[in-house]
CSV table of C-alpha atoms in Angstrom, one decimal:
chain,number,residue,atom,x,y,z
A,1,UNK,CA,0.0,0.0,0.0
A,2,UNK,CA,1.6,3.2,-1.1
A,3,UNK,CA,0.3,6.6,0.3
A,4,UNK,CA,0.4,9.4,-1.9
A,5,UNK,CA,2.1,12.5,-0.1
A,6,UNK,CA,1.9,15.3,-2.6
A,7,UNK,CA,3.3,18.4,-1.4
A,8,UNK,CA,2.1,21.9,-3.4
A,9,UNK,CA,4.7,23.2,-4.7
A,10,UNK,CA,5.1,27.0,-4.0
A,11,UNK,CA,3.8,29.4,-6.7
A,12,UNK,CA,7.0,31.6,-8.3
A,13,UNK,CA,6.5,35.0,-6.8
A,14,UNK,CA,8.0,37.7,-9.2
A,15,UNK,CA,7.5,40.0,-6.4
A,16,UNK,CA,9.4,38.1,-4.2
A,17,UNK,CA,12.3,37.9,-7.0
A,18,UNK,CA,12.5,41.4,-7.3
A,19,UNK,CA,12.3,42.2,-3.1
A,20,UNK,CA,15.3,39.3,-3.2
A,21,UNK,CA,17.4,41.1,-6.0
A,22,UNK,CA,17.4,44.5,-4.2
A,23,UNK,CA,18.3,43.1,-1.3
A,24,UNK,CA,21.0,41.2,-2.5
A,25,UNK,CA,22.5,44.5,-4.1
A,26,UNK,CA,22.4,46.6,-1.0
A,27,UNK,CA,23.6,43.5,1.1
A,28,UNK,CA,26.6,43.2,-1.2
A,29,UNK,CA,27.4,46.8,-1.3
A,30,UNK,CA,27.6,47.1,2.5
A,31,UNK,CA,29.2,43.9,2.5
A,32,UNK,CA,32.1,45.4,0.4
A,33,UNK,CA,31.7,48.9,1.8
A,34,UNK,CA,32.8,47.1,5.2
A,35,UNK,CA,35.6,45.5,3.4
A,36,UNK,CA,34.2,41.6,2.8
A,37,UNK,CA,34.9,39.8,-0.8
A,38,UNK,CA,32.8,39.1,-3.5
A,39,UNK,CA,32.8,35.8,-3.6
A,40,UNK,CA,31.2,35.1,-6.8
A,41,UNK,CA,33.6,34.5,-9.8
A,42,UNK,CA,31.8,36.2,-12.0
A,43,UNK,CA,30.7,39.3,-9.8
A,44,UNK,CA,34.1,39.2,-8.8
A,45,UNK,CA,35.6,39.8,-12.5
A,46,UNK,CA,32.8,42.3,-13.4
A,47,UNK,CA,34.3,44.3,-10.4
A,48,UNK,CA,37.1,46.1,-12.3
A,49,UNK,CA,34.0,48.0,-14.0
A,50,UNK,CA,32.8,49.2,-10.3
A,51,UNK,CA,30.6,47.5,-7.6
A,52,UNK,CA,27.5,49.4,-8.8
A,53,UNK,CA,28.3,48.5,-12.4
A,54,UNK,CA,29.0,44.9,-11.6
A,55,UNK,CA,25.6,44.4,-9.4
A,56,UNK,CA,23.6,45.8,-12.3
A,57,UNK,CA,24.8,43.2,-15.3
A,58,UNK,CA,24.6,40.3,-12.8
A,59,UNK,CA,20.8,41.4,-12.1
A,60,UNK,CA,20.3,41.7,-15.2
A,61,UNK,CA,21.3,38.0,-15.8
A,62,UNK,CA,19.6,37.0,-13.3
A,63,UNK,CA,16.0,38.8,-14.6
A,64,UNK,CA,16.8,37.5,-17.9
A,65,UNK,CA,16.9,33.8,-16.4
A,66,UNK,CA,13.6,34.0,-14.9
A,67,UNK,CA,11.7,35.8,-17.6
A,68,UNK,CA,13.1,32.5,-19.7
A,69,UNK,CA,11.7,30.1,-17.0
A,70,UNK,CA,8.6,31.6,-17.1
A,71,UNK,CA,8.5,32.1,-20.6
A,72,UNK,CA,9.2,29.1,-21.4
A,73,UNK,CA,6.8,27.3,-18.7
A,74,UNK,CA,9.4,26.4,-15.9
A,75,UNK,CA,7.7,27.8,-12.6
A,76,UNK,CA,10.5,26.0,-10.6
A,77,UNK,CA,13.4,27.6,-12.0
A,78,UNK,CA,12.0,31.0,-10.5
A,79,UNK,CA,10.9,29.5,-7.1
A,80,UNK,CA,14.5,27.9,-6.8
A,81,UNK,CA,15.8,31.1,-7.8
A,82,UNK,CA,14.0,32.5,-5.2
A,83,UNK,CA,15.7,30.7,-2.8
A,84,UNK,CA,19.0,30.5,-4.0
A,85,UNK,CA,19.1,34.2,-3.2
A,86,UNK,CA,17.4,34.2,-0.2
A,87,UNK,CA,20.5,31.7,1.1
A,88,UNK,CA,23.2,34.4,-0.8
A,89,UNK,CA,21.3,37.2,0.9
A,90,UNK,CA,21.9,35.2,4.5
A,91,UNK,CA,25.5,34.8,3.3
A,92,UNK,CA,25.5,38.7,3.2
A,93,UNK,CA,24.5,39.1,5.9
A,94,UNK,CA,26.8,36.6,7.6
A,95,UNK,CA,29.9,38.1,6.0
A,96,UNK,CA,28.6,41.7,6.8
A,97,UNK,CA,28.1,40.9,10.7
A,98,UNK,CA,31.5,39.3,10.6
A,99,UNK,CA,33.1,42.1,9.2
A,100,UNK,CA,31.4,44.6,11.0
A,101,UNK,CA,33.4,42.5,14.2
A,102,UNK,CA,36.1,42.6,12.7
């Protein structure tokens, strides 16, 4: 006898995106403003155009990738997006706290 369990999945929330992509740009400028790293590779080689600069083309990847998954019918991709940088914006946070000890 197998039970079936579904859980809903949560609905992508470009709301939520957007809230998460603003917050990870003012996270990683007071990150850096407090002297922390960038950690990401590619951020991190955008940075010779500026922090501002750099933050803006990565966003802009990053809308890019979920107006693809939802134009092309992948609710998932934005929901893991979703928290993907919900987990970077905790990183932030963690690396501004520890630098802000420091």
């Amino acid at each position: 006898m197998f039970i079936n369990i579904r859980r809903e999945f949560p609905a992508p929330s470009l709301t939520v995106f957007f809230s998460l992509q603003a917050l990870d740009v003012l996270t990683t400028l007071i990150g850096l403003r407090l002297g922390a790293g960038e950690a990401s590779f590619f951020v991190g080689r955008l940075m010779s155009l500026g922090p501002v600069s750099a933050l803006m083309i990565s966003k802009t990847f990053a809308v890019l990738l979920a107006m693809a998954a939802l134009k092309f019918k992948r609710p998932r991709v934005l929901v893991f997006l979703n928290y993907w940088f919900a987990a970077l914006i905790t990183w932030n946070l963690a690396a501004i706290i520890f630098s802000a000890r420091m």
